[in-house]
XYZ file of C-alpha atoms in Angstrom:
152
model
C -19.912 25.495 -9.199
C -20.588 29.216 -9.092
C -23.845 30.706 -7.805
C -25.646 34.006 -7.481
C -25.870 35.095 -3.838
C -29.679 35.400 -3.961
C -31.550 32.955 -1.744
C -33.204 30.786 -4.439
C -29.914 30.332 -6.316
C -27.915 29.758 -3.129
C -30.411 27.118 -1.949
C -30.140 25.354 -5.316
C -26.331 25.463 -5.114
C -26.438 23.942 -1.608
C -28.610 21.057 -2.783
C -26.448 20.340 -5.835
C -23.163 20.676 -3.925
C -24.410 18.276 -1.260
C -25.500 15.773 -3.907
C -22.151 15.933 -5.705
C -20.131 16.373 -2.501
C -18.524 19.505 -3.940
C -18.024 23.117 -2.953
C -19.428 26.213 -4.630
C -18.544 29.863 -4.630
C -20.732 32.952 -4.756
C -20.250 35.490 -7.531
C -22.278 38.689 -7.456
C -22.085 38.990 -11.228
C -24.663 36.194 -11.511
C -27.235 38.100 -9.438
C -30.601 39.035 -11.004
C -30.626 42.465 -12.668
C -31.349 45.383 -10.324
C -34.766 46.953 -10.860
C -33.988 50.175 -9.029
C -37.053 51.912 -7.565
C -39.118 48.775 -8.193
C -36.842 46.497 -6.133
C -38.995 44.521 -3.672
C -42.305 45.742 -5.119
C -44.911 43.361 -6.488
C -47.963 45.529 -7.259
C -49.488 45.541 -10.753
C -48.126 48.997 -11.631
C -44.564 47.960 -10.742
C -44.829 44.736 -12.746
C -46.210 46.692 -15.729
C -43.278 49.137 -15.607
C -40.791 46.264 -15.416
C -42.398 44.338 -18.284
C -42.488 47.458 -20.434
C -38.728 47.928 -20.024
C -38.114 44.191 -20.420
C -39.979 44.115 -23.726
C -37.996 47.088 -24.984
C -34.733 45.349 -24.077
C -35.797 42.209 -25.935
C -37.190 43.883 -29.067
C -35.212 47.097 -29.479
C -31.405 47.088 -29.336
C -31.525 50.890 -29.198
C -33.130 50.581 -25.725
C -30.249 48.595 -24.265
C -28.986 51.537 -22.221
C -32.397 52.295 -20.681
C -33.121 51.459 -17.049
C -35.567 52.107 -14.289
C -34.407 54.890 -11.949
C -31.620 53.469 -9.772
C -31.598 50.161 -11.667
C -29.421 48.435 -14.215
C -29.683 48.715 -17.979
C -29.342 45.749 -20.291
C -25.921 47.113 -21.200
C -24.958 46.958 -17.486
C -26.016 43.320 -17.279
C -24.166 42.412 -20.471
C -20.965 44.135 -19.227
C -20.927 42.218 -15.962
C -21.572 38.900 -17.721
C -18.864 39.682 -20.251
C -16.394 40.224 -17.391
C -17.638 37.059 -15.710
C -16.997 34.919 -18.830
C -13.601 36.487 -19.426
C -12.642 35.653 -15.838
C -13.803 32.059 -16.367
C -11.225 31.752 -19.147
C -8.483 33.217 -16.978
C -9.289 31.202 -13.867
C -10.022 27.755 -15.300
C -8.773 25.117 -17.713
C -10.327 24.379 -21.096
C -11.676 20.966 -19.953
C -13.190 22.174 -16.674
C -16.917 21.731 -16.245
C -18.355 24.707 -14.433
C -21.953 24.791 -13.269
C -23.372 28.312 -12.805
C -26.616 29.124 -11.079
C -28.212 32.422 -11.990
C -31.596 33.986 -12.773
C -33.903 34.249 -15.761
C -33.689 37.989 -16.218
C -29.918 38.002 -16.387
C -29.765 34.938 -18.650
C -32.512 36.033 -21.048
C -31.313 39.648 -21.420
C -27.604 39.005 -20.980
C -26.486 35.771 -22.638
C -27.858 36.577 -26.149
C -25.990 39.909 -26.062
C -22.618 39.035 -24.539
C -20.207 39.652 -27.458
C -17.797 36.810 -26.670
C -20.524 34.137 -26.781
C -21.244 32.765 -30.273
C -24.384 31.056 -31.635
C -26.837 33.313 -29.817
C -28.557 34.897 -32.829
C -31.917 33.137 -32.275
C -32.059 33.390 -28.493
C -33.553 36.847 -28.049
C -37.090 35.595 -28.549
C -36.975 32.450 -26.448
C -38.448 32.780 -22.946
C -36.619 30.471 -20.548
C -38.685 28.717 -17.906
C -37.658 27.822 -14.368
C -35.036 25.035 -14.343
C -34.239 25.427 -18.050
C -30.558 24.919 -18.810
C -28.179 27.039 -20.818
C -25.077 25.147 -21.894
C -22.085 27.147 -23.074
C -18.968 25.375 -24.301
C -15.513 26.963 -24.322
C -12.542 25.914 -26.429
C -9.388 27.881 -27.113
C -9.932 27.606 -30.829
C -13.616 28.621 -30.961
C -14.188 30.588 -27.773
C -17.604 30.447 -26.070
C -20.396 28.774 -28.036
C -23.972 28.449 -26.795
C -24.855 24.762 -27.320
C -28.206 24.529 -25.522
C -30.661 27.210 -24.458
C -33.889 25.952 -22.951
C -35.324 22.677 -21.787
C -32.799 20.017 -20.832
């Protein structure tokens, strides 16, 4: 099991690892995307700025390199997820089951755009909800294939 270091993901990983009597590791590449100058803010103006950028990322591939000042772009998120998935191949066996705990922003903006993951064409317009599951299968012959994206 691999988890983002953020509190809500780490707490989930602790609960699951206790239930399955297994260990987990932290990987910063699963952390939520960095919102720069809006980090830690929750006022209406900040949310509006974030949602404006978010909608551009989802609807306009030409906006993938845009970010809030000091924050990550969609391209940044995709690059770190691409490296993460490539490392999964290098560090694990084909039949390993790996449970990853991350965050909606990274999953929604990243997974549909990571070039090594296949079967993501229709994912850009699906809004994941809390506790939804994304299942990605890896085989040496086919590579990464998104099998499930949404409710379990």
